Short mmCIF file of C-alpha atoms in Angstrom, two decimals:
data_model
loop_
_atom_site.label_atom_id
_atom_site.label_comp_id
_atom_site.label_asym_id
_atom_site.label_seq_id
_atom_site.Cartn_x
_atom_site.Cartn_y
_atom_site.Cartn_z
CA UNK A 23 0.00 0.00 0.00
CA UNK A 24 1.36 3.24 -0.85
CA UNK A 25 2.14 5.75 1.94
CA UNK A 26 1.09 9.06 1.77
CA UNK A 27 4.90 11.28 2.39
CA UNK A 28 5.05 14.05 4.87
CA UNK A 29 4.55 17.77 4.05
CA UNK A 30 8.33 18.18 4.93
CA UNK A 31 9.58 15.54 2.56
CA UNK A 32 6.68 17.07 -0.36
CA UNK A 33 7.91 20.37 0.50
CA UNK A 34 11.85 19.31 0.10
CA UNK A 35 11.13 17.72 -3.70
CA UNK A 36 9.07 21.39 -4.29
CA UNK A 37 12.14 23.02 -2.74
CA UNK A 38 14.54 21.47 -5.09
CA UNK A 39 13.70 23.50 -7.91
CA UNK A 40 15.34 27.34 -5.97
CA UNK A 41 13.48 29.17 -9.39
CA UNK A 42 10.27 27.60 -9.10
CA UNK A 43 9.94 28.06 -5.78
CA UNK A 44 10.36 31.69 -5.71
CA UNK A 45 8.66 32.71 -7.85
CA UNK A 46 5.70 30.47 -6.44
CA UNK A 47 6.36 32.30 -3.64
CA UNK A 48 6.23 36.16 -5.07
CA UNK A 49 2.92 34.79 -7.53
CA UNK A 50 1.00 34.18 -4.49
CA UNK A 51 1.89 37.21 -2.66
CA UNK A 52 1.17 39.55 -5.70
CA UNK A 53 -2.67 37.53 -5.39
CA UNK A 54 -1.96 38.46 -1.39
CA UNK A 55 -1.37 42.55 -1.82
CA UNK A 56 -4.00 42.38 -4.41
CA UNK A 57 -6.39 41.25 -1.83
CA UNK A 58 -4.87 44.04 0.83
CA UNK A 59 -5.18 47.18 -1.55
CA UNK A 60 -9.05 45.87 -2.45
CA UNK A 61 -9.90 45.22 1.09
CA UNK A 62 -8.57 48.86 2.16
CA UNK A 63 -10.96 50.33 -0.15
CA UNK A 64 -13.89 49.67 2.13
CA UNK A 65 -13.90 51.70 5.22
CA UNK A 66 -16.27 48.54 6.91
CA UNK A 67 -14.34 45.76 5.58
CA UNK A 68 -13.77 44.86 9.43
CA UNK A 69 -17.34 45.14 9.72
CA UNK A 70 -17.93 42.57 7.21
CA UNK A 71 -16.15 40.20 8.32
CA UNK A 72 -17.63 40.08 11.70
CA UNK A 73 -20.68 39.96 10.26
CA UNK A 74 -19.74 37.17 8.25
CA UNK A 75 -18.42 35.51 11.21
CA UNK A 76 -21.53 35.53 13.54
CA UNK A 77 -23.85 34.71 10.28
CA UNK A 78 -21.71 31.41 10.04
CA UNK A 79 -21.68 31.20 14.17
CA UNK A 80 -25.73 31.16 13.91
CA UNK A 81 -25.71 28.72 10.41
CA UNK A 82 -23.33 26.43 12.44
CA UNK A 83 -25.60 26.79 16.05
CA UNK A 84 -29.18 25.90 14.07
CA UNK A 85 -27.30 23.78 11.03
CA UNK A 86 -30.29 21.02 11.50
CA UNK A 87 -33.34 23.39 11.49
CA UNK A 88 -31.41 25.20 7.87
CA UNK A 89 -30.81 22.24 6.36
CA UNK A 90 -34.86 20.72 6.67
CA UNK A 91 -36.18 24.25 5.87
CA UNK A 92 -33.42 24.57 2.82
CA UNK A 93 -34.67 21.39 1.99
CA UNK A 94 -38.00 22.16 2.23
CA UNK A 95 -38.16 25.56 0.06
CA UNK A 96 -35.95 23.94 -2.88
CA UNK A 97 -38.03 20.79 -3.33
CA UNK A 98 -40.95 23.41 -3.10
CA UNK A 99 -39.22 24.94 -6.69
CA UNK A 100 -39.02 21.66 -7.74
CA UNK A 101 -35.61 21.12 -7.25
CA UNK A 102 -34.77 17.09 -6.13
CA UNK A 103 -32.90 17.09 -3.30
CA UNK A 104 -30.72 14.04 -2.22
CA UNK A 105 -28.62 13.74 0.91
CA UNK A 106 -25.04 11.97 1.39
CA UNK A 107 -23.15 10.85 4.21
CA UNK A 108 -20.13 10.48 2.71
CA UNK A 109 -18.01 10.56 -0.90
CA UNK A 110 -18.96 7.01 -1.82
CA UNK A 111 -23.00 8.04 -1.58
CA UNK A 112 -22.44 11.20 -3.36
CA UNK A 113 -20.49 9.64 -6.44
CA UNK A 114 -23.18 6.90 -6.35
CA UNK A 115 -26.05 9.77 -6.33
CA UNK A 116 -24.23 11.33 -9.28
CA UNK A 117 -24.32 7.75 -11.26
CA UNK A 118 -27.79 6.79 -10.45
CA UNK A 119 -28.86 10.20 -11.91
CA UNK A 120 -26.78 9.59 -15.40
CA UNK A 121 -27.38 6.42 -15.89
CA UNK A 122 -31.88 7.18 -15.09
CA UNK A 123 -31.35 9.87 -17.59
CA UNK A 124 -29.13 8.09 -19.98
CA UNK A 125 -26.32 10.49 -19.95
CA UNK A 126 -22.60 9.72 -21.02
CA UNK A 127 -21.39 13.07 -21.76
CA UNK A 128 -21.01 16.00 -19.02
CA UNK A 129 -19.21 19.10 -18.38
CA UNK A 130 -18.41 20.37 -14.59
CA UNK A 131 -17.77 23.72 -13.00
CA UNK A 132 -15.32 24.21 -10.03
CA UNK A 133 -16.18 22.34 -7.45
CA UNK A 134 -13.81 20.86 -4.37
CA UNK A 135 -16.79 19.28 -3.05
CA UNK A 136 -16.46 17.12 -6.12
CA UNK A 137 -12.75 16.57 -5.52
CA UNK A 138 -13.12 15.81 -2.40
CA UNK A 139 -15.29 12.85 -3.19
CA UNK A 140 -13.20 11.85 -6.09
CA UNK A 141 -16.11 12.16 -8.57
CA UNK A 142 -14.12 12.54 -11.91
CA UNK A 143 -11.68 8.85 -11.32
CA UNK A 144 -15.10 7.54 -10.20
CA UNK A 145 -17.03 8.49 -13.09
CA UNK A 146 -14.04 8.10 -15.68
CA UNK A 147 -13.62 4.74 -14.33
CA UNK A 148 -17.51 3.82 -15.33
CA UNK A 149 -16.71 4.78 -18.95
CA UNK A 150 -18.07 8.54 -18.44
CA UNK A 151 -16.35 11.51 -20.66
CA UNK A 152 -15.99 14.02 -17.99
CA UNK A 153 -15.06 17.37 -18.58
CA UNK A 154 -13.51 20.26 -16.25
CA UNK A 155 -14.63 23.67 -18.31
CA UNK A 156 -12.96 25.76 -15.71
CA UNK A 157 -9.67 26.91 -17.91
CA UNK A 158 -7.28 26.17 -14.54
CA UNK A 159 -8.99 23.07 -13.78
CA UNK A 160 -9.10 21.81 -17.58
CA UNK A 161 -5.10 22.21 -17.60
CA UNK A 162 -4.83 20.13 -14.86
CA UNK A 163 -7.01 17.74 -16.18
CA UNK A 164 -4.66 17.63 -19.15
CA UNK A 165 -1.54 17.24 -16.84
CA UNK A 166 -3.37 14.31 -14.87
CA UNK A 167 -2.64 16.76 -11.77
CA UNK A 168 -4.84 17.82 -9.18
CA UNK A 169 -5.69 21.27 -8.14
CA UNK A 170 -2.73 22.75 -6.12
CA UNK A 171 -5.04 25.38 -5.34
CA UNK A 172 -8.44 25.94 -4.21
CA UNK A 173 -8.97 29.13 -6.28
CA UNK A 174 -6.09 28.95 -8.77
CA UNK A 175 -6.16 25.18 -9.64
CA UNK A 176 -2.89 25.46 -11.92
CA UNK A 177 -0.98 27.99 -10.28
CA UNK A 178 1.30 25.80 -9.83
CA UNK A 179 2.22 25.90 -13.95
CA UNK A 180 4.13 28.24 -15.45
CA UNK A 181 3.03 29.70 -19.05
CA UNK A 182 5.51 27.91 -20.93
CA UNK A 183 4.43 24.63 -19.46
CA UNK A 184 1.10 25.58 -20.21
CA UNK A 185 1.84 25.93 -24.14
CA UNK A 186 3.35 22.50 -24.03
CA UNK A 187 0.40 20.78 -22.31
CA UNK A 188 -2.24 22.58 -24.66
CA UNK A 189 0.19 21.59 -27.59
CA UNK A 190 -0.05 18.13 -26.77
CA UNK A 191 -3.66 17.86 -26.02
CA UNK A 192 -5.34 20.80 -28.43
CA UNK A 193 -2.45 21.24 -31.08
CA UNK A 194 -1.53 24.45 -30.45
CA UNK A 195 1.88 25.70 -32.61
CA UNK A 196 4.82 24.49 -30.22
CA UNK A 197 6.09 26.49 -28.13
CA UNK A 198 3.38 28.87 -28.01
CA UNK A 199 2.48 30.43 -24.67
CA UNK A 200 0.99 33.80 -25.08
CA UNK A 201 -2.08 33.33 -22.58
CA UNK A 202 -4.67 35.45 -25.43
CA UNK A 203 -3.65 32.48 -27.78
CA UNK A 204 -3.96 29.80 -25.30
CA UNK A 205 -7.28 30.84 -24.00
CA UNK A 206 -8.98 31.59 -27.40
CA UNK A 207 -7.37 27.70 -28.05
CA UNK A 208 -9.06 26.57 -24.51
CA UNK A 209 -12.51 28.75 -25.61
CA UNK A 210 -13.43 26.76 -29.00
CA UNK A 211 -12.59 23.07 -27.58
CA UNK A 212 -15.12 23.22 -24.56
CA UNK A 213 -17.08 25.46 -26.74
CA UNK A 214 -17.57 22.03 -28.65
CA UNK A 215 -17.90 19.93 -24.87
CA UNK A 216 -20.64 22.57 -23.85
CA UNK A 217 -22.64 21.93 -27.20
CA UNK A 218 -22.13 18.48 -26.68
CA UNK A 219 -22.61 17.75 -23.45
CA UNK A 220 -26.44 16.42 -21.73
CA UNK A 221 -25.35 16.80 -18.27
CA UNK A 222 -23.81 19.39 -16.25
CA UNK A 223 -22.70 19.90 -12.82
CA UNK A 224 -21.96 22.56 -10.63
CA UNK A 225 -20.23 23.09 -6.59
CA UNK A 226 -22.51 25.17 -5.11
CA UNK A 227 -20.75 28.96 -2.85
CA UNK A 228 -24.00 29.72 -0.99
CA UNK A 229 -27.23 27.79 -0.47
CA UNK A 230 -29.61 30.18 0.73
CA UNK A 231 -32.10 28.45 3.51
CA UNK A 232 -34.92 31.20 2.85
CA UNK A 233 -35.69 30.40 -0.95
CA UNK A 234 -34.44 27.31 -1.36
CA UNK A 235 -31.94 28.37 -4.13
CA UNK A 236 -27.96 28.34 -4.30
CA UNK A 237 -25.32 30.65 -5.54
CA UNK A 238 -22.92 29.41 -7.74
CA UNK A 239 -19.13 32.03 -8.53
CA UNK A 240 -17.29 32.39 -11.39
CA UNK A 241 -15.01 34.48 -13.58
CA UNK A 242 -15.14 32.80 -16.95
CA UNK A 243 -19.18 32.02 -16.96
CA UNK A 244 -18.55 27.98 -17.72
CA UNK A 245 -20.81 27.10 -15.07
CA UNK A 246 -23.66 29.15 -16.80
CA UNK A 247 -22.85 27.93 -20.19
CA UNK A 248 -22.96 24.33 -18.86
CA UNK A 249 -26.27 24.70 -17.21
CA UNK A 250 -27.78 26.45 -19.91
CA UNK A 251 -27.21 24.31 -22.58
CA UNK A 252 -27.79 20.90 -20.49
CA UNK A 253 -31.12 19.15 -19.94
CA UNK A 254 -29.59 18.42 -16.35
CA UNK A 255 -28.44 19.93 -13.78
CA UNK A 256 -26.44 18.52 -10.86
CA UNK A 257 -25.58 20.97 -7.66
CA UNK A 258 -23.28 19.40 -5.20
CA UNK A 259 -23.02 20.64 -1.78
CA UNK A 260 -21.23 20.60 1.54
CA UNK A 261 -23.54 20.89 4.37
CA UNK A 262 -22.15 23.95 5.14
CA UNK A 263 -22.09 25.99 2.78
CA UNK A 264 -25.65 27.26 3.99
CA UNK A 265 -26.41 30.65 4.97
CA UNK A 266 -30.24 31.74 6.43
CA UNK A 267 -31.34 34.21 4.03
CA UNK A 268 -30.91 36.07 0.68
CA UNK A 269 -30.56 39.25 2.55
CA UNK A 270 -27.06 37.84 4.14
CA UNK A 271 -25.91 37.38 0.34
CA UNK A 272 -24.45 40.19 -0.14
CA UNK A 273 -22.23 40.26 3.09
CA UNK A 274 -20.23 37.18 1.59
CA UNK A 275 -20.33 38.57 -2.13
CA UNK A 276 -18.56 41.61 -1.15
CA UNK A 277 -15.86 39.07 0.97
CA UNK A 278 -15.58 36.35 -1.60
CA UNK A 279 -13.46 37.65 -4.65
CA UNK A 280 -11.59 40.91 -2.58
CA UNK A 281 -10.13 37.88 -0.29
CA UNK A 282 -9.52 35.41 -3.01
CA UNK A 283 -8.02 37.37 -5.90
CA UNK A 284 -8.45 41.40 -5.06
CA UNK A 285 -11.87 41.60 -7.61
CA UNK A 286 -14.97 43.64 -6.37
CA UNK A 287 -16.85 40.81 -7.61
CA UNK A 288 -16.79 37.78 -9.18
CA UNK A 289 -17.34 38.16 -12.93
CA UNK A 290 -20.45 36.24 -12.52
CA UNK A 291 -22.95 35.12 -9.74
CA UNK A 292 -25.66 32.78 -10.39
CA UNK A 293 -27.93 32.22 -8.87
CA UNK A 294 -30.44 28.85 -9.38
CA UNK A 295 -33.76 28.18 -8.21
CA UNK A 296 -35.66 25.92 -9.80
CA UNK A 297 -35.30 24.05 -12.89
CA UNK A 298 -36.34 25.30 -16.59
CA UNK A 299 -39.47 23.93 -17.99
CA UNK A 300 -38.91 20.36 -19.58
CA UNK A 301 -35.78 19.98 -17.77
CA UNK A 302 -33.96 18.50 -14.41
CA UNK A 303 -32.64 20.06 -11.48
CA UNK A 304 -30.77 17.82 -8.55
CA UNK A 305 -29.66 18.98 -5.51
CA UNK A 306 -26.74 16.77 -3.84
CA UNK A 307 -26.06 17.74 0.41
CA UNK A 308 -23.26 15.81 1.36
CA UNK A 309 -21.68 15.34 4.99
CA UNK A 310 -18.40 13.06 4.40
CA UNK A 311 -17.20 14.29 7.99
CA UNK A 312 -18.70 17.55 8.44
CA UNK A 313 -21.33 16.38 11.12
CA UNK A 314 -17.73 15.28 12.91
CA UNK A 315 -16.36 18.25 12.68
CA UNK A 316 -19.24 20.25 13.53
CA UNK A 317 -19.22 18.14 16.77
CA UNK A 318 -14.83 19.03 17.86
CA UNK A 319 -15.67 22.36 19.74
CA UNK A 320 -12.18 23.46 19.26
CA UNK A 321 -12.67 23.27 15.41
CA UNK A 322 -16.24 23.95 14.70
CA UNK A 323 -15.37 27.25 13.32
CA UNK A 324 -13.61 25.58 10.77
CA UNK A 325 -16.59 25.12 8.86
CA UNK A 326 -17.49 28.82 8.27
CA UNK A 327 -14.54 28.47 5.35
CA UNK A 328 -16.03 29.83 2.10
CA UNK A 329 -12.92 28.59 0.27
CA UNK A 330 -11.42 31.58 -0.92
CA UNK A 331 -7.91 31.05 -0.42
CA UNK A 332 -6.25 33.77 1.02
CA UNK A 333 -5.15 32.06 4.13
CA UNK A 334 -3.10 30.04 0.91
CA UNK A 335 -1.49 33.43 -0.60
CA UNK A 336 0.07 35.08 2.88
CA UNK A 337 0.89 31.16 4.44
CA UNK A 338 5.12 31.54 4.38
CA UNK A 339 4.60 27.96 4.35
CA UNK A 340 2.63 27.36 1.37
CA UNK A 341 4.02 29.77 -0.87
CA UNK A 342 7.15 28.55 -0.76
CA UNK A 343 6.28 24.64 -0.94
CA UNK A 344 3.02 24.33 -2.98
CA UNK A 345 -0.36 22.85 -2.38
CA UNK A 346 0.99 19.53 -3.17
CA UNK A 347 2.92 19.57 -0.57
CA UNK A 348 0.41 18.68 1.72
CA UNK A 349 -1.09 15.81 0.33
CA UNK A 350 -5.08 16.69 0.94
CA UNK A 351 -8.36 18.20 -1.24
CA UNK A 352 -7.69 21.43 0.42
CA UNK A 353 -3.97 22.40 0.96
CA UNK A 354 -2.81 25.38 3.00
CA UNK A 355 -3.78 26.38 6.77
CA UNK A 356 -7.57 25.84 6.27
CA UNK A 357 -6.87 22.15 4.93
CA UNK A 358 -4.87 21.65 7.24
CA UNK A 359 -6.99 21.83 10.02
CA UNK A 360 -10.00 20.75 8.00
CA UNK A 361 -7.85 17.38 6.93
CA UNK A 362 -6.91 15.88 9.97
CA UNK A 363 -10.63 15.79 10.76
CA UNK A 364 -11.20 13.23 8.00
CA UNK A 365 -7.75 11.04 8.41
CA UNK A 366 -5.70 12.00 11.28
CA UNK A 367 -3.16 9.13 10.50
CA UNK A 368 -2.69 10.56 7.14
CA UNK A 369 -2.66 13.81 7.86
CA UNK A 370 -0.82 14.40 11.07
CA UNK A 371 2.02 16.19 9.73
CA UNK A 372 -0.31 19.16 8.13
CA UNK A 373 -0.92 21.59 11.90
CA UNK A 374 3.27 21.29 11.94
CA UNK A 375 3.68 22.78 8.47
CA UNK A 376 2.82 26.41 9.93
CA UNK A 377 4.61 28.89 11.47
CA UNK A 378 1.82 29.89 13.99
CA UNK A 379 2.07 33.38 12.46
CA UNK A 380 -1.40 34.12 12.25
CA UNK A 381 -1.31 36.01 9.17
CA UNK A 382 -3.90 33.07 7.80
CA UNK A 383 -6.23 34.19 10.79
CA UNK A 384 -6.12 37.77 9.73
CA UNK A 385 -6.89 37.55 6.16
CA UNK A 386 -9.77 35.12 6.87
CA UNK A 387 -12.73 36.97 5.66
CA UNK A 388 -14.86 34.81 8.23
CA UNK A 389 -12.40 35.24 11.34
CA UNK A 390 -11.34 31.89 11.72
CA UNK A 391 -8.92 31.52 14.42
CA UNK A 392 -6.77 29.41 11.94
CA UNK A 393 -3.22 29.45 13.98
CA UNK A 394 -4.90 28.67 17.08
CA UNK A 395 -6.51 25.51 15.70
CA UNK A 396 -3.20 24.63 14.29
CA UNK A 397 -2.00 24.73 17.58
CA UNK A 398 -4.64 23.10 19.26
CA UNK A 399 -4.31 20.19 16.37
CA UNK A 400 -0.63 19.65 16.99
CA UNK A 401 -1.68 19.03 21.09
CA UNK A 402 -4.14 16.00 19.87
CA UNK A 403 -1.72 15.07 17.53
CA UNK A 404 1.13 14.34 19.65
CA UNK A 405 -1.38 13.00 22.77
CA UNK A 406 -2.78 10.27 20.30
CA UNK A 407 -0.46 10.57 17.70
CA UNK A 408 2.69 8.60 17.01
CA UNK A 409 5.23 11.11 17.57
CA UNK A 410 8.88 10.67 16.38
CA UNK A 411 11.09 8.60 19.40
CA UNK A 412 13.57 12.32 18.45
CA UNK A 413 10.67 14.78 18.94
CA UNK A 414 10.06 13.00 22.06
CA UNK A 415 12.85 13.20 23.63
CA UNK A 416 13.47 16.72 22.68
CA UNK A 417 9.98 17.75 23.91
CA UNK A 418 11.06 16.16 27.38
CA UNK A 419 14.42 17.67 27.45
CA UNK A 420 13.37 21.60 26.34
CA UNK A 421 10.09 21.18 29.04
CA UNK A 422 12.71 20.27 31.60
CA UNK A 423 14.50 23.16 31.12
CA UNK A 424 12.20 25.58 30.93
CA UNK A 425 10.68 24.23 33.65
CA UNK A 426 14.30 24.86 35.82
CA UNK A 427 15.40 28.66 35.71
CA UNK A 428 18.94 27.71 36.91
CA UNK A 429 18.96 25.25 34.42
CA UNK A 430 17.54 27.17 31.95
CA UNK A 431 19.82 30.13 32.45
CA UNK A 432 22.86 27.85 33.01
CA UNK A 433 22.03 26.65 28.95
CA UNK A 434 21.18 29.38 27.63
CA UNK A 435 24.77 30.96 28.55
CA UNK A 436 26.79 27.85 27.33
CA UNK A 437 24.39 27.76 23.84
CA UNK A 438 25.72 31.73 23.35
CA UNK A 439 29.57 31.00 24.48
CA UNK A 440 29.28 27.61 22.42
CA UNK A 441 28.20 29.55 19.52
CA UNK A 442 30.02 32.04 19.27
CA UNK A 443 33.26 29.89 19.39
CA UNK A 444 32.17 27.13 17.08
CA UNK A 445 33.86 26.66 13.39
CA UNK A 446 30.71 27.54 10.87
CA UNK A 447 30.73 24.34 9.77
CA UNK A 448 29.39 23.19 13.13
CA UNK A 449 26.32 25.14 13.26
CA UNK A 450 25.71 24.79 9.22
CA UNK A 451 25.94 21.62 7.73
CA UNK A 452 23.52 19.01 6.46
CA UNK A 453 21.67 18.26 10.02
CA UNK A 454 20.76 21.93 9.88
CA UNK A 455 17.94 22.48 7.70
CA UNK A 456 17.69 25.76 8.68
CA UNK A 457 20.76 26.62 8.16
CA UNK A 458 20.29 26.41 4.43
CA UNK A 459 18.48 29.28 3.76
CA UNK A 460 19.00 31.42 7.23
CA UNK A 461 21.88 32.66 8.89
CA UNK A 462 21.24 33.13 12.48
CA UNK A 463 21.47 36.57 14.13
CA UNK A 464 24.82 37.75 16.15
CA UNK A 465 24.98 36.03 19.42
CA UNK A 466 24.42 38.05 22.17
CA UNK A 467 27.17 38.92 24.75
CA UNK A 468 24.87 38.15 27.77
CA UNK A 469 20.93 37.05 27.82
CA UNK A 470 17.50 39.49 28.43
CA UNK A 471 17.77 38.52 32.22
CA UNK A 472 21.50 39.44 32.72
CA UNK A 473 20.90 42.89 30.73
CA UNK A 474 17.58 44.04 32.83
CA UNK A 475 19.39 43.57 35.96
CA UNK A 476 22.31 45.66 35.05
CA UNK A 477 20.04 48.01 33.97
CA UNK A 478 16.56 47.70 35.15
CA UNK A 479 17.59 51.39 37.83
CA UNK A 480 18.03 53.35 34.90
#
C-alpha cells in the first residue's frame, strides 16, 4: 500500500527546484497585496467580516433546522434534493442520476466538493467523458494533476508549461504560450464539450435556507454555459455551505473575490432556483465528515470556510512549498486543520507545516482563528499521535528546562559562548535544515535577564 509522504519531505522535492519556488512564492503574494489594496478600499471591511463571522456562528448553532427548511423551500421549486453521508453516496447519487437519464457526456464547474469525493476517477472509471470547463482546472485535467489550489487550480504551472500541455492535447503551434492564444485555443474546444454535453454539474458557494436556491461564482461564466445548454443539472453541496437568508448574500459577495483574488466581484454570480421547464434540477447535500467536525468544539469554526484562499497566498509555508505539498483536497492552513478531521493518521504532519504566524487568521474573511486551531491540532496530535522517538525526547528535554530557571539560564549561557566559538561548519551543515536558507542573528554577549538587571535602575 502506498504511503502518503510528509509535508516536509513534499515540500523538500518542491524546494529542489530554488526558481520555481520563488517565484511560487512572489505569484502568491502579488494575489496576497492584491487582496490588501481591495480590502482597504472599504472603510467597513472589518465590519464585514464580523458579520460574516456571527452569520456562520448562527448557520453552524441551528445547522439542522437550515438544512430541513433549505430542503423544504428547494423541493418546493421543484428542485430534487438528495442527501449523502459520505463521498462514496455522493459519487453513487451522481451515477444513479446519469445512468436514469441516460447520460454519457457531461461538463463540470469548479467544485472541491467534487474533488473531495473523487467524482471525476469515479465516473471516468464507469466509462463517463468528464469534462472540467474551468480553464485552470481543464489544464490540470490535461496534466493528470490535481488542483494545487483551491482558487487557482494550476498555479502551480508556469506559461511555458502551459503551451506544451495545450500543444499536446489541443495542437496548439509548439512552443506557443501567449495566454490570449492559449485561452482563445481553450474557448473553442469546450465550446464544442458545452454543445455536446447532456449533463452538467456545478459546486454550489451559498445555499440560501430562505428560498431554497444556491449561488454558484465564477469568472469565466462555464458554469452558466454548462447549465444552460444541459437538460440536467447537478448541484453538489457541503452541508455547510448554507447561509439563512438572501438578505445575508451580499455580506459574503462583497468578501468572496476581494479575499480570493483582489476583484470587487466575481465576474459572474448565479444564482439557481428551480429548474427550466422540460428539464432537471438535482440537488446533492453531502456530509463526508462535516457532522464530525461540527461536533470538535475546538474546530467547529472551521466550517465557516467559504474557500477563498487567502489564508493560501500570505501562508510563508505554502508559498514557498506548494499545495501539493500537503497531500489533501484542500492544501494550506484551512486544509490543514479541516484534513486531519477526516484522516488523522494521514494527515498528522499538516498543523506542523505552519509557522503559527497568524497572518492566515487575519486575512480570513470569516475570522477563523486558523493558527490557534493549528495549535490546538498539533496538542491532539502528539497525545494520540505517534510522535517521532527524536521529537520526544526533545519535547522532554526543552520542558525540563524551561521548567528549571537555573537550568535554563545555566544553557542558555553555554548555547551563546558555544556559539560564538564554534567553526561555521558546526552550526551549518547538512543536520541543519535551517541553516540552508537562514543565517542566524549575532549572538548576544549576555541574555535578556542578565541585561535588565544591570540596567533595570536606569
Amino acid at each position: 500500500m502506498k504511503t502518503t509522504p510528509t509535508h516536509a519531505a513534499a515540500a523538500e522535492e518542491f524546494l529542489k527546484d530554488g526558481e520555481r519556488s520563488h517565484w511560487h512564492d512572489d505569484t502568491l503574494w502579488h494575489v496576497r497585496s492584491k487582496r490588501d489594496l481591495s480590502a482597504q478600499k472599504i472603510p467597513e471591511w472589518e465590519q464585514l467580516r464580523t458579520n460574516a463571522s456571527q452569520i456562520k456562528d448562527h448557520v453552524l448553532s441551528n445547522l439542522d433546522q437550515l438544512l430541513l427548511q433549505f430542503e423544504k423551500n428547494a423541493a418546493k421549486n421543484g428542485i430534487e434534493v438528495l442527501w449523502a453521508k459520505d463521498a462514496d453516496e455522493h459519487n453513487q447519487h451522481v451515477l444513479r442520476i446519469l445512468e436514469e437519464n441516460q447520460v454519457k457526456n457531461l461538463v463540470k464547474s469548479k467544485s472541491i466538493l467534487t474533488e473531495e469525493c473523487g467524482l471525476n476517477h469515479f465516473l471516468e472509471d464507469k466509462g463517463y467523458d468528464v469534462v472540467d470547463t474551468d480553464l485552470g482546472e481543464r489544464i490540470i485535467q490535461f496534466n493528470k494533476q490535481v488542483p494545487s489550489h483551491i482558487v487557482m487550480p494550476a498555479i502551480h504551472l508556469k506559461k511555458k508549461e502551459i503551451g506544451d500541455i495545450f500543444h499536446e492535447h489541443l495542437g496548439t503551434d509548439e512552443g506557443a504560450d501567449d495566454p490570449a492564444y492559449l485561452t482563445e485555443a481553450a474557448r473553442q474546444h469546450l465550446r464544442q464539450k458545452f454543445i455536446q454535453a447532456k449533463a452538467a454539474i456545478t459546486g454550489v458557494n451559498f445555499g440560501i435556507a430562505e428560498t431554497g436556491g444556491f449561488v454558484v461564482c465564477t469568472n469565466e461564466g462555464n458554469a452558466d454555459m454548462g447549465t444552460h445548454l444541459a437538460d440536467l443539472h447537478i448541484a453538489c453541496m457541503g452541508i455547510e455551505k448554507l447561509i439563512p437568508r438572501a438578505a445575508d448574500l451580499g455580506v459574503f459577495l462583497r468578501l468572496l473575490a476581494r479575499s480570493a483574488t483582489g476583484q470587487s466581484i466575481t465576474n459572474y454570480t448565479s444564482h439557481f432556483h428551480r429548474p427550466r421547464e422540460g428539464k432537471k434540477m438535482y440537488l446533492i447535500l453531502v456530509d463526508n465528515g462535516r457532522t464530525d467536525q461540527l461536533g470538535r468544539e475546538d474546530f467547529r469554526n472551521s466550517l465557516k470556510c467559504i474557500r477563498c484562499g487567502a489564508c493560501m497566498n500570505t501562508c510563508p509555508i505554502y508559498r514557498r512549498s506548494s499545495g501539493f505539498s500537503y497531500g489533501s483536497t484542500v492544501p494550506g492552513p484551512i486544509g490543514s486543520i479541516l484534513s486531519p478531521g477526516m484522516d488523522l493518521k494521514k494527515h498528522s504532519t499538516l498543523p506542523f507545516a505552519s509557522t503559527l504566524c497568524g497572518s492566515c487568521t487575519n486575512v480570513c474573511p470569516v475570522k477563523i482563528n486558523i493558527h490557534e486551531q493549528l495549535y490546538k491540532w498539533r496538542q491532539v496530535i502528539t497525545k494520540e499521535g505517534p510522535a517521532q522517538p527524536s521529537k520526544k525526547w526533545a519535547m522532554r528535554f526543552g520542558g525540563n528546562v524551561m521548567s528549571k530557571p537555573k537550568l535554563f539560564d545555566m544553557m542558555g549561557n553555554l548555547a551563546r559562548k558555544s556559539l560564538s566559538i564554534s567553526p561555521r561548519g558546526f552550526v551549518y551543515n547538512s543536520f541543519n535544515a535551517w541553516g540552508k536558507h537562514r543565517e542566524l542573528p549575532e549572538v548576544p554577549k549576555e541574555s535578556f535577564k542578565e541585561w535588565y538587571r544591570k540596567n533595570r535602575k536606569q
